[in-house]
Amino acid sequence: MIPLNELIDKEGNVYEMTCVAIKEAAIYSQIDKKKEIENSGEKVVSVVLTRALNDEIEYTEEESGKEE
């Protein structure tokens, strides 16, 4: 289940957090983690969104390549 209330109430850059969650879900779908999650009766997107909302995913911003 997608934690919609937590997503709505989340402060900060929700767009950035969502992009991180999408990338993390893509990674999970390519490795054995997907099977592990689905075998437990959960969905990859729900698990990743919950982790993102709880600030459990570490990431760094990539440089845009633009000169300032």
mmCIF file with all atom_site columns, N, CA and C in Angstrom:
data_model
loop_
_atom_site.group_PDB
_atom_site.id
_atom_site.type_symbol
_atom_site.label_atom_id
_atom_site.label_alt_id
_atom_site.label_comp_id
_atom_site.label_asym_id
_atom_site.label_entity_id
_atom_site.label_seq_id
_atom_site.pdbx_PDB_ins_code
_atom_site.Cartn_x
_atom_site.Cartn_y
_atom_site.Cartn_z
_atom_site.occupancy
_atom_site.B_iso_or_equiv
_atom_site.pdbx_formal_charge
_atom_site.auth_seq_id
_atom_site.auth_comp_id
_atom_site.auth_asym_id
_atom_site.auth_atom_id
_atom_site.pdbx_PDB_model_num
ATOM 1   N N  . MET A 1 1  ? 0.841  -1.170  0.000   1.00 0.00 ? 1  MET A N  1
ATOM 2   C CA . MET A 1 1  ? 0.000  0.000   0.000   1.00 0.00 ? 1  MET A CA 1
ATOM 3   C C  . MET A 1 1  ? 0.891  1.240   0.000   1.00 0.00 ? 1  MET A C  1
ATOM 4   N N  . ILE A 1 2  ? 0.572  2.191   -0.833  1.00 0.00 ? 2  ILE A N  1
ATOM 5   C CA . ILE A 1 2  ? 1.338  3.431   -0.908  1.00 0.00 ? 2  ILE A CA 1
ATOM 6   C C  . ILE A 1 2  ? 0.903  4.340   0.240   1.00 0.00 ? 2  ILE A C  1
ATOM 7   N N  . PRO A 1 3  ? 1.852  4.836   1.025   1.00 0.00 ? 3  PRO A N  1
ATOM 8   C CA . PRO A 1 3  ? 1.540  5.682   2.182   1.00 0.00 ? 3  PRO A CA 1
ATOM 9   C C  . PRO A 1 3  ? 1.176  7.111   1.759   1.00 0.00 ? 3  PRO A C  1
ATOM 10  N N  . LEU A 1 4  ? -0.032 7.301   1.221   1.00 0.00 ? 4  LEU A N  1
ATOM 11  C CA . LEU A 1 4  ? -0.423 8.597   0.665   1.00 0.00 ? 4  LEU A CA 1
ATOM 12  C C  . LEU A 1 4  ? -0.459 9.709   1.707   1.00 0.00 ? 4  LEU A C  1
ATOM 13  N N  . ASN A 1 5  ? -0.956 9.439   2.896   1.00 0.00 ? 5  ASN A N  1
ATOM 14  C CA . ASN A 1 5  ? -1.006 10.485  3.921   1.00 0.00 ? 5  ASN A CA 1
ATOM 15  C C  . ASN A 1 5  ? 0.387  10.997  4.260   1.00 0.00 ? 5  ASN A C  1
ATOM 16  N N  . GLU A 1 6  ? 1.339  10.095  4.363   1.00 0.00 ? 6  GLU A N  1
ATOM 17  C CA . GLU A 1 6  ? 2.715  10.507  4.653   1.00 0.00 ? 6  GLU A CA 1
ATOM 18  C C  . GLU A 1 6  ? 3.289  11.313  3.490   1.00 0.00 ? 6  GLU A C  1
ATOM 19  N N  . LEU A 1 7  ? 2.949  10.915  2.280   1.00 0.00 ? 7  LEU A N  1
ATOM 20  C CA . LEU A 1 7  ? 3.435  11.614  1.090   1.00 0.00 ? 7  LEU A CA 1
ATOM 21  C C  . LEU A 1 7  ? 2.866  13.033  1.042   1.00 0.00 ? 7  LEU A C  1
ATOM 22  N N  . ILE A 1 8  ? 1.593  13.173  1.354   1.00 0.00 ? 8  ILE A N  1
ATOM 23  C CA . ILE A 1 8  ? 0.941  14.486  1.352   1.00 0.00 ? 8  ILE A CA 1
ATOM 24  C C  . ILE A 1 8  ? 1.531  15.382  2.438   1.00 0.00 ? 8  ILE A C  1
ATOM 25  N N  . ASP A 1 9  ? 1.792  14.822  3.603   1.00 0.00 ? 9  ASP A N  1
ATOM 26  C CA . ASP A 1 9  ? 2.283  15.596  4.745   1.00 0.00 ? 9  ASP A CA 1
ATOM 27  C C  . ASP A 1 9  ? 3.789  15.841  4.725   1.00 0.00 ? 9  ASP A C  1
ATOM 28  N N  . LYS A 1 10 ? 4.499  15.219  3.818   1.00 0.00 ? 10 LYS A N  1
ATOM 29  C CA . LYS A 1 10 ? 5.960  15.332  3.773   1.00 0.00 ? 10 LYS A CA 1
ATOM 30  C C  . LYS A 1 10 ? 6.384  16.758  3.471   1.00 0.00 ? 10 LYS A C  1
ATOM 31  N N  . GLU A 1 11 ? 7.283  17.268  4.285   1.00 0.00 ? 11 GLU A N  1
ATOM 32  C CA . GLU A 1 11 ? 7.830  18.596  4.048   1.00 0.00 ? 11 GLU A CA 1
ATOM 33  C C  . GLU A 1 11 ? 9.142  18.462  3.301   1.00 0.00 ? 11 GLU A C  1
ATOM 34  N N  . GLY A 1 12 ? 9.492  19.471  2.590   1.00 0.00 ? 12 GLY A N  1
ATOM 35  C CA . GLY A 1 12 ? 10.723 19.437  1.814   1.00 0.00 ? 12 GLY A CA 1
ATOM 36  C C  . GLY A 1 12 ? 10.418 19.261  0.343   1.00 0.00 ? 12 GLY A C  1
ATOM 37  N N  . ASN A 1 13 ? 11.403 18.879  -0.407  1.00 0.00 ? 13 ASN A N  1
ATOM 38  C CA . ASN A 1 13 ? 11.274 18.748  -1.852  1.00 0.00 ? 13 ASN A CA 1
ATOM 39  C C  . ASN A 1 13 ? 10.693 17.373  -2.196  1.00 0.00 ? 13 ASN A C  1
ATOM 40  N N  . VAL A 1 14 ? 9.384  17.307  -2.328  1.00 0.00 ? 14 VAL A N  1
ATOM 41  C CA . VAL A 1 14 ? 8.698  16.044  -2.601  1.00 0.00 ? 14 VAL A CA 1
ATOM 42  C C  . VAL A 1 14 ? 9.050  15.540  -3.998  1.00 0.00 ? 14 VAL A C  1
ATOM 43  N N  . TYR A 1 15 ? 9.230  16.457  -4.941  1.00 0.00 ? 15 TYR A N  1
ATOM 44  C CA . TYR A 1 15 ? 9.608  16.061  -6.300  1.00 0.00 ? 15 TYR A CA 1
ATOM 45  C C  . TYR A 1 15 ? 10.947 15.326  -6.285  1.00 0.00 ? 15 TYR A C  1
ATOM 46  N N  . GLU A 1 16 ? 11.916 15.884  -5.578  1.00 0.00 ? 16 GLU A N  1
ATOM 47  C CA . GLU A 1 16 ? 13.235 15.265  -5.490  1.00 0.00 ? 16 GLU A CA 1
ATOM 48  C C  . GLU A 1 16 ? 13.150 13.893  -4.824  1.00 0.00 ? 16 GLU A C  1
ATOM 49  N N  . MET A 1 17 ? 12.387 13.806  -3.747  1.00 0.00 ? 17 MET A N  1
ATOM 50  C CA . MET A 1 17 ? 12.226 12.548  -3.027  1.00 0.00 ? 17 MET A CA 1
ATOM 51  C C  . MET A 1 17 ? 11.552 11.499  -3.921  1.00 0.00 ? 17 MET A C  1
ATOM 52  N N  . THR A 1 18 ? 10.587 11.942  -4.712  1.00 0.00 ? 18 THR A N  1
ATOM 53  C CA . THR A 1 18 ? 9.899  11.020  -5.617  1.00 0.00 ? 18 THR A CA 1
ATOM 54  C C  . THR A 1 18 ? 10.849 10.518  -6.710  1.00 0.00 ? 18 THR A C  1
ATOM 55  N N  . CYS A 1 19 ? 11.681 11.402  -7.240  1.00 0.00 ? 19 CYS A N  1
ATOM 56  C CA . CYS A 1 19 ? 12.664 10.991  -8.259  1.00 0.00 ? 19 CYS A CA 1
ATOM 57  C C  . CYS A 1 19 ? 13.631 9.958   -7.692  1.00 0.00 ? 19 CYS A C  1
ATOM 58  N N  . VAL A 1 20 ? 14.057 10.172  -6.458  1.00 0.00 ? 20 VAL A N  1
ATOM 59  C CA . VAL A 1 20 ? 14.953 9.217   -5.795  1.00 0.00 ? 20 VAL A CA 1
ATOM 60  C C  . VAL A 1 20 ? 14.250 7.874   -5.644  1.00 0.00 ? 20 VAL A C  1
ATOM 61  N N  . ALA A 1 21 ? 12.986 7.904   -5.231  1.00 0.00 ? 21 ALA A N  1
ATOM 62  C CA . ALA A 1 21 ? 12.225 6.667   -5.053  1.00 0.00 ? 21 ALA A CA 1
ATOM 63  C C  . ALA A 1 21 ? 12.063 5.921   -6.369  1.00 0.00 ? 21 ALA A C  1
ATOM 64  N N  . ILE A 1 22 ? 11.818 6.637   -7.448  1.00 0.00 ? 22 ILE A N  1
ATOM 65  C CA . ILE A 1 22 ? 11.671 6.003   -8.760  1.00 0.00 ? 22 ILE A CA 1
ATOM 66  C C  . ILE A 1 22 ? 12.972 5.309   -9.164  1.00 0.00 ? 22 ILE A C  1
ATOM 67  N N  . LYS A 1 23 ? 14.088 5.982   -8.971  1.00 0.00 ? 23 LYS A N  1
ATOM 68  C CA . LYS A 1 23 ? 15.390 5.387   -9.311  1.00 0.00 ? 23 LYS A CA 1
ATOM 69  C C  . LYS A 1 23 ? 15.681 4.167   -8.444  1.00 0.00 ? 23 LYS A C  1
ATOM 70  N N  . GLU A 1 24 ? 15.356 4.261   -7.160  1.00 0.00 ? 24 GLU A N  1
ATOM 71  C CA . GLU A 1 24 ? 15.581 3.139   -6.247  1.00 0.00 ? 24 GLU A CA 1
ATOM 72  C C  . GLU A 1 24 ? 14.698 1.948   -6.631  1.00 0.00 ? 24 GLU A C  1
ATOM 73  N N  . ALA A 1 25 ? 13.451 2.213   -7.010  1.00 0.00 ? 25 ALA A N  1
ATOM 74  C CA . ALA A 1 25 ? 12.544 1.142   -7.430  1.00 0.00 ? 25 ALA A CA 1
ATOM 75  C C  . ALA A 1 25 ? 13.071 0.454   -8.683  1.00 0.00 ? 25 ALA A C  1
ATOM 76  N N  . ALA A 1 26 ? 13.637 1.227   -9.600  1.00 0.00 ? 26 ALA A N  1
ATOM 77  C CA . ALA A 1 26 ? 14.211 0.646   -10.815 1.00 0.00 ? 26 ALA A CA 1
ATOM 78  C C  . ALA A 1 26 ? 15.380 -0.265  -10.476 1.00 0.00 ? 26 ALA A C  1
ATOM 79  N N  . ILE A 1 27 ? 16.201 0.148   -9.516  1.00 0.00 ? 27 ILE A N  1
ATOM 80  C CA . ILE A 1 27 ? 17.337 -0.675  -9.089  1.00 0.00 ? 27 ILE A CA 1
ATOM 81  C C  . ILE A 1 27 ? 16.829 -1.969  -8.453  1.00 0.00 ? 27 ILE A C  1
ATOM 82  N N  . TYR A 1 28 ? 15.844 -1.857  -7.561  1.00 0.00 ? 28 TYR A N  1
ATOM 83  C CA . TYR A 1 28 ? 15.288 -3.037  -6.898  1.00 0.00 ? 28 TYR A CA 1
ATOM 84  C C  . TYR A 1 28 ? 14.707 -4.017  -7.913  1.00 0.00 ? 28 TYR A C  1
ATOM 85  N N  . SER A 1 29 ? 14.101 -3.485  -8.960  1.00 0.00 ? 29 SER A N  1
ATOM 86  C CA . SER A 1 29 ? 13.470 -4.345  -9.966  1.00 0.00 ? 29 SER A CA 1
ATOM 87  C C  . SER A 1 29 ? 14.494 -5.128  -10.777 1.00 0.00 ? 29 SER A C  1
ATOM 88  N N  . GLN A 1 30 ? 15.733 -4.670  -10.780 1.00 0.00 ? 30 GLN A N  1
ATOM 89  C CA . GLN A 1 30 ? 16.782 -5.324  -11.557 1.00 0.00 ? 30 GLN A CA 1
ATOM 90  C C  . GLN A 1 30 ? 17.582 -6.337  -10.752 1.00 0.00 ? 30 GLN A C  1
ATOM 91  N N  . ILE A 1 31 ? 17.378 -6.364  -9.444  1.00 0.00 ? 31 ILE A N  1
ATOM 92  C CA . ILE A 1 31 ? 18.161 -7.275  -8.607  1.00 0.00 ? 31 ILE A CA 1
ATOM 93  C C  . ILE A 1 31 ? 17.234 -8.199  -7.822  1.00 0.00 ? 31 ILE A C  1
ATOM 94  N N  . ASP A 1 32 ? 17.805 -9.096  -7.077  1.00 0.00 ? 32 ASP A N  1
ATOM 95  C CA . ASP A 1 32 ? 17.029 -10.072 -6.314  1.00 0.00 ? 32 ASP A CA 1
ATOM 96  C C  . ASP A 1 32 ? 16.157 -9.448  -5.230  1.00 0.00 ? 32 ASP A C  1
ATOM 97  N N  . LYS A 1 33 ? 16.379 -8.197  -4.910  1.00 0.00 ? 33 LYS A N  1
ATOM 98  C CA . LYS A 1 33 ? 15.587 -7.524  -3.871  1.00 0.00 ? 33 LYS A CA 1
ATOM 99  C C  . LYS A 1 33 ? 14.106 -7.519  -4.256  1.00 0.00 ? 33 LYS A C  1
ATOM 100 N N  . LYS A 1 34 ? 13.816 -7.427  -5.546  1.00 0.00 ? 34 LYS A N  1
ATOM 101 C CA . LYS A 1 34 ? 12.427 -7.427  -6.015  1.00 0.00 ? 34 LYS A CA 1
ATOM 102 C C  . LYS A 1 34 ? 11.737 -8.726  -5.614  1.00 0.00 ? 34 LYS A C  1
ATOM 103 N N  . LYS A 1 35 ? 12.385 -9.849  -5.861  1.00 0.00 ? 35 LYS A N  1
ATOM 104 C CA . LYS A 1 35 ? 11.797 -11.148 -5.521  1.00 0.00 ? 35 LYS A CA 1
ATOM 105 C C  . LYS A 1 35 ? 11.566 -11.259 -4.024  1.00 0.00 ? 35 LYS A C  1
ATOM 106 N N  . GLU A 1 36 ? 12.529 -10.792 -3.247  1.00 0.00 ? 36 GLU A N  1
ATOM 107 C CA . GLU A 1 36 ? 12.420 -10.833 -1.784  1.00 0.00 ? 36 GLU A CA 1
ATOM 108 C C  . GLU A 1 36 ? 11.208 -10.030 -1.305  1.00 0.00 ? 36 GLU A C  1
ATOM 109 N N  . ILE A 1 37 ? 11.030 -8.841  -1.862  1.00 0.00 ? 37 ILE A N  1
ATOM 110 C CA . ILE A 1 37 ? 9.912  -7.979  -1.472  1.00 0.00 ? 37 ILE A CA 1
ATOM 111 C C  . ILE A 1 37 ? 8.585  -8.600  -1.888  1.00 0.00 ? 37 ILE A C  1
ATOM 112 N N  . GLU A 1 38 ? 8.509  -9.071  -3.129  1.00 0.00 ? 38 GLU A N  1
ATOM 113 C CA . GLU A 1 38 ? 7.257  -9.652  -3.622  1.00 0.00 ? 38 GLU A CA 1
ATOM 114 C C  . GLU A 1 38 ? 6.911  -10.951 -2.907  1.00 0.00 ? 38 GLU A C  1
ATOM 115 N N  . ASN A 1 39 ? 7.914  -11.721 -2.525  1.00 0.00 ? 39 ASN A N  1
ATOM 116 C CA . ASN A 1 39 ? 7.656  -12.957 -1.775  1.00 0.00 ? 39 ASN A CA 1
ATOM 117 C C  . ASN A 1 39 ? 7.083  -12.684 -0.392  1.00 0.00 ? 39 ASN A C  1
ATOM 118 N N  . SER A 1 40 ? 7.340  -11.487 0.129   1.00 0.00 ? 40 SER A N  1
ATOM 119 C CA . SER A 1 40 ? 6.789  -11.130 1.438   1.00 0.00 ? 40 SER A CA 1
ATOM 120 C C  . SER A 1 40 ? 5.392  -10.513 1.307   1.00 0.00 ? 40 SER A C  1
ATOM 121 N N  . GLY A 1 41 ? 4.869  -10.447 0.071   1.00 0.00 ? 41 GLY A N  1
ATOM 122 C CA . GLY A 1 41 ? 3.515  -9.947  -0.159  1.00 0.00 ? 41 GLY A CA 1
ATOM 123 C C  . GLY A 1 41 ? 3.426  -8.446  -0.337  1.00 0.00 ? 41 GLY A C  1
ATOM 124 N N  . GLU A 1 42 ? 4.569  -7.793  -0.512  1.00 0.00 ? 42 GLU A N  1
ATOM 125 C CA . GLU A 1 42 ? 4.576  -6.346  -0.682  1.00 0.00 ? 42 GLU A CA 1
ATOM 126 C C  . GLU A 1 42 ? 4.907  -5.989  -2.135  1.00 0.00 ? 42 GLU A C  1
ATOM 127 N N  . LYS A 1 43 ? 4.798  -4.717  -2.436  1.00 0.00 ? 43 LYS A N  1
ATOM 128 C CA . LYS A 1 43 ? 5.129  -4.203  -3.762  1.00 0.00 ? 43 LYS A CA 1
ATOM 129 C C  . LYS A 1 43 ? 6.371  -3.328  -3.663  1.00 0.00 ? 43 LYS A C  1
ATOM 130 N N  . VAL A 1 44 ? 7.204  -3.380  -4.684  1.00 0.00 ? 44 VAL A N  1
ATOM 131 C CA . VAL A 1 44 ? 8.465  -2.645  -4.701  1.00 0.00 ? 44 VAL A CA 1
ATOM 132 C C  . VAL A 1 44 ? 8.231  -1.148  -4.515  1.00 0.00 ? 44 VAL A C  1
ATOM 133 N N  . VAL A 1 45 ? 7.295  -0.579  -5.242  1.00 0.00 ? 45 VAL A N  1
ATOM 134 C CA . VAL A 1 45 ? 7.064  0.864   -5.177  1.00 0.00 ? 45 VAL A CA 1
ATOM 135 C C  . VAL A 1 45 ? 6.635  1.282   -3.769  1.00 0.00 ? 45 VAL A C  1
ATOM 136 N N  . SER A 1 46 ? 5.763  0.523   -3.148  1.00 0.00 ? 46 SER A N  1
ATOM 137 C CA . SER A 1 46 ? 5.310  0.852   -1.796  1.00 0.00 ? 46 SER A CA 1
ATOM 138 C C  . SER A 1 46 ? 6.464  0.816   -0.799  1.00 0.00 ? 46 SER A C  1
ATOM 139 N N  . VAL A 1 47 ? 7.296  -0.202  -0.906  1.00 0.00 ? 47 VAL A N  1
ATOM 140 C CA . VAL A 1 47 ? 8.441  -0.334  0.002   1.00 0.00 ? 47 VAL A CA 1
ATOM 141 C C  . VAL A 1 47 ? 9.416  0.827   -0.200  1.00 0.00 ? 47 VAL A C  1
ATOM 142 N N  . VAL A 1 48 ? 9.702  1.150   -1.440  1.00 0.00 ? 48 VAL A N  1
ATOM 143 C CA . VAL A 1 48 ? 10.664 2.211   -1.727  1.00 0.00 ? 48 VAL A CA 1
ATOM 144 C C  . VAL A 1 48 ? 10.114 3.572   -1.304  1.00 0.00 ? 48 VAL A C  1
ATOM 145 N N  . LEU A 1 49 ? 8.834  3.842   -1.569  1.00 0.00 ? 49 LEU A N  1
ATOM 146 C CA . LEU A 1 49 ? 8.257  5.112   -1.140  1.00 0.00 ? 49 LEU A CA 1
ATOM 147 C C  . LEU A 1 49 ? 8.282  5.259   0.374   1.00 0.00 ? 49 LEU A C  1
ATOM 148 N N  . THR A 1 50 ? 7.991  4.187   1.074   1.00 0.00 ? 50 THR A N  1
ATOM 149 C CA . THR A 1 50 ? 8.035  4.222   2.532   1.00 0.00 ? 50 THR A CA 1
ATOM 150 C C  . THR A 1 50 ? 9.451  4.527   3.007   1.00 0.00 ? 50 THR A C  1
ATOM 151 N N  . ARG A 1 51 ? 10.437 3.876   2.403   1.00 0.00 ? 51 ARG A N  1
ATOM 152 C CA . ARG A 1 51 ? 11.836 4.140   2.769   1.00 0.00 ? 51 ARG A CA 1
ATOM 153 C C  . ARG A 1 51 ? 12.222 5.588   2.474   1.00 0.00 ? 51 ARG A C  1
ATOM 154 N N  . ALA A 1 52 ? 11.771 6.109   1.338   1.00 0.00 ? 52 ALA A N  1
ATOM 155 C CA . ALA A 1 52 ? 12.081 7.494   0.970   1.00 0.00 ? 52 ALA A CA 1
ATOM 156 C C  . ALA A 1 52 ? 11.422 8.471   1.945   1.00 0.00 ? 52 ALA A C  1
ATOM 157 N N  . LEU A 1 53 ? 10.182 8.212   2.306   1.00 0.00 ? 53 LEU A N  1
ATOM 158 C CA . LEU A 1 53 ? 9.470  9.086   3.241   1.00 0.00 ? 53 LEU A CA 1
ATOM 159 C C  . LEU A 1 53 ? 10.092 9.077   4.624   1.00 0.00 ? 53 LEU A C  1
ATOM 160 N N  . ASN A 1 54 ? 10.705 7.967   4.985   1.00 0.00 ? 54 ASN A N  1
ATOM 161 C CA . ASN A 1 54 ? 11.364 7.849   6.289   1.00 0.00 ? 54 ASN A CA 1
ATOM 162 C C  . ASN A 1 54 ? 12.842 8.235   6.228   1.00 0.00 ? 54 ASN A C  1
ATOM 163 N N  . ASP A 1 55 ? 13.252 8.821   5.103   1.00 0.00 ? 55 ASP A N  1
ATOM 164 C CA . ASP A 1 55 ? 14.640 9.259   4.895   1.00 0.00 ? 55 ASP A CA 1
ATOM 165 C C  . ASP A 1 55 ? 15.636 8.121   5.084   1.00 0.00 ? 55 ASP A C  1
ATOM 166 N N  . GLU A 1 56 ? 15.296 6.946   4.607   1.00 0.00 ? 56 GLU A N  1
ATOM 167 C CA . GLU A 1 56 ? 16.163 5.781   4.726   1.00 0.00 ? 56 GLU A CA 1
ATOM 168 C C  . GLU A 1 56 ? 17.011 5.544   3.471   1.00 0.00 ? 56 GLU A C  1
ATOM 169 N N  . ILE A 1 57 ? 16.823 6.368   2.459   1.00 0.00 ? 57 ILE A N  1
ATOM 170 C CA . ILE A 1 57 ? 17.592 6.230   1.217   1.00 0.00 ? 57 ILE A CA 1
ATOM 171 C C  . ILE A 1 57 ? 18.594 7.370   1.170   1.00 0.00 ? 57 ILE A C  1
ATOM 172 N N  . GLU A 1 58 ? 19.865 7.012   1.065   1.00 0.00 ? 58 GLU A N  1
ATOM 173 C CA . GLU A 1 58 ? 20.902 8.030   0.967   1.00 0.00 ? 58 GLU A CA 1
ATOM 174 C C  . GLU A 1 58 ? 21.218 8.278   -0.497  1.00 0.00 ? 58 GLU A C  1
ATOM 175 N N  . TYR A 1 59 ? 21.389 9.541   -0.847  1.00 0.00 ? 59 TYR A N  1
ATOM 176 C CA . TYR A 1 59 ? 21.708 9.885   -2.220  1.00 0.00 ? 59 TYR A CA 1
ATOM 177 C C  . TYR A 1 59 ? 22.447 11.209  -2.248  1.00 0.00 ? 59 TYR A C  1
ATOM 178 N N  . THR A 1 60 ? 23.099 11.459  -3.360  1.00 0.00 ? 60 THR A N  1
ATOM 179 C CA . THR A 1 60 ? 23.752 12.741  -3.566  1.00 0.00 ? 60 THR A CA 1
ATOM 180 C C  . THR A 1 60 ? 23.216 13.331  -4.858  1.00 0.00 ? 60 THR A C  1
ATOM 181 N N  . GLU A 1 61 ? 23.214 14.626  -4.928  1.00 0.00 ? 61 GLU A N  1
ATOM 182 C CA . GLU A 1 61 ? 22.751 15.291  -6.142  1.00 0.00 ? 61 GLU A CA 1
ATOM 183 C C  . GLU A 1 61 ? 23.845 15.202  -7.195  1.00 0.00 ? 61 GLU A C  1
ATOM 184 N N  . GLU A 1 62 ? 23.414 14.876  -8.413  1.00 0.00 ? 62 GLU A N  1
ATOM 185 C CA . GLU A 1 62 ? 24.363 14.851  -9.525  1.00 0.00 ? 62 GLU A CA 1
ATOM 186 C C  . GLU A 1 62 ? 24.498 16.253  -10.074 1.00 0.00 ? 62 GLU A C  1
ATOM 187 N N  . GLU A 1 63 ? 25.682 16.557  -10.579 1.00 0.00 ? 63 GLU A N  1
ATOM 188 C CA . GLU A 1 63 ? 25.867 17.860  -11.175 1.00 0.00 ? 63 GLU A CA 1
ATOM 189 C C  . GLU A 1 63 ? 25.144 17.889  -12.508 1.00 0.00 ? 63 GLU A C  1
ATOM 190 N N  . SER A 1 64 ? 24.517 19.011  -12.799 1.00 0.00 ? 64 SER A N  1
ATOM 191 C CA . SER A 1 64 ? 23.722 19.134  -14.013 1.00 0.00 ? 64 SER A CA 1
ATOM 192 C C  . SER A 1 64 ? 24.555 19.268  -15.265 1.00 0.00 ? 64 SER A C  1
ATOM 193 N N  . GLY A 1 65 ? 25.822 19.586  -15.104 1.00 0.00 ? 65 GLY A N  1
ATOM 194 C CA . GLY A 1 65 ? 26.691 19.757  -16.264 1.00 0.00 ? 65 GLY A CA 1
ATOM 195 C C  . GLY A 1 65 ? 26.633 21.162  -16.830 1.00 0.00 ? 65 GLY A C  1
ATOM 196 N N  . LYS A 1 66 ? 25.822 22.015  -16.233 1.00 0.00 ? 66 LYS A N  1
ATOM 197 C CA . LYS A 1 66 ? 25.707 23.392  -16.698 1.00 0.00 ? 66 LYS A CA 1
ATOM 198 C C  . LYS A 1 66 ? 26.775 24.240  -16.048 1.00 0.00 ? 66 LYS A C  1
ATOM 199 N N  . GLU A 1 67 ? 27.302 25.166  -16.829 1.00 0.00 ? 67 GLU A N  1
ATOM 200 C CA . GLU A 1 67 ? 28.282 26.096  -16.283 1.00 0.00 ? 67 GLU A CA 1
ATOM 201 C C  . GLU A 1 67 ? 27.550 27.285  -15.728 1.00 0.00 ? 67 GLU A C  1
ATOM 202 N N  . GLU A 1 68 ? 27.990 27.758  -14.584 1.00 0.00 ? 68 GLU A N  1
ATOM 203 C CA . GLU A 1 68 ? 27.342 28.930  -13.976 1.00 0.00 ? 68 GLU A CA 1
ATOM 204 C C  . GLU A 1 68 ? 28.250 30.110  -14.007 1.00 0.00 ? 68 GLU A C  1
#
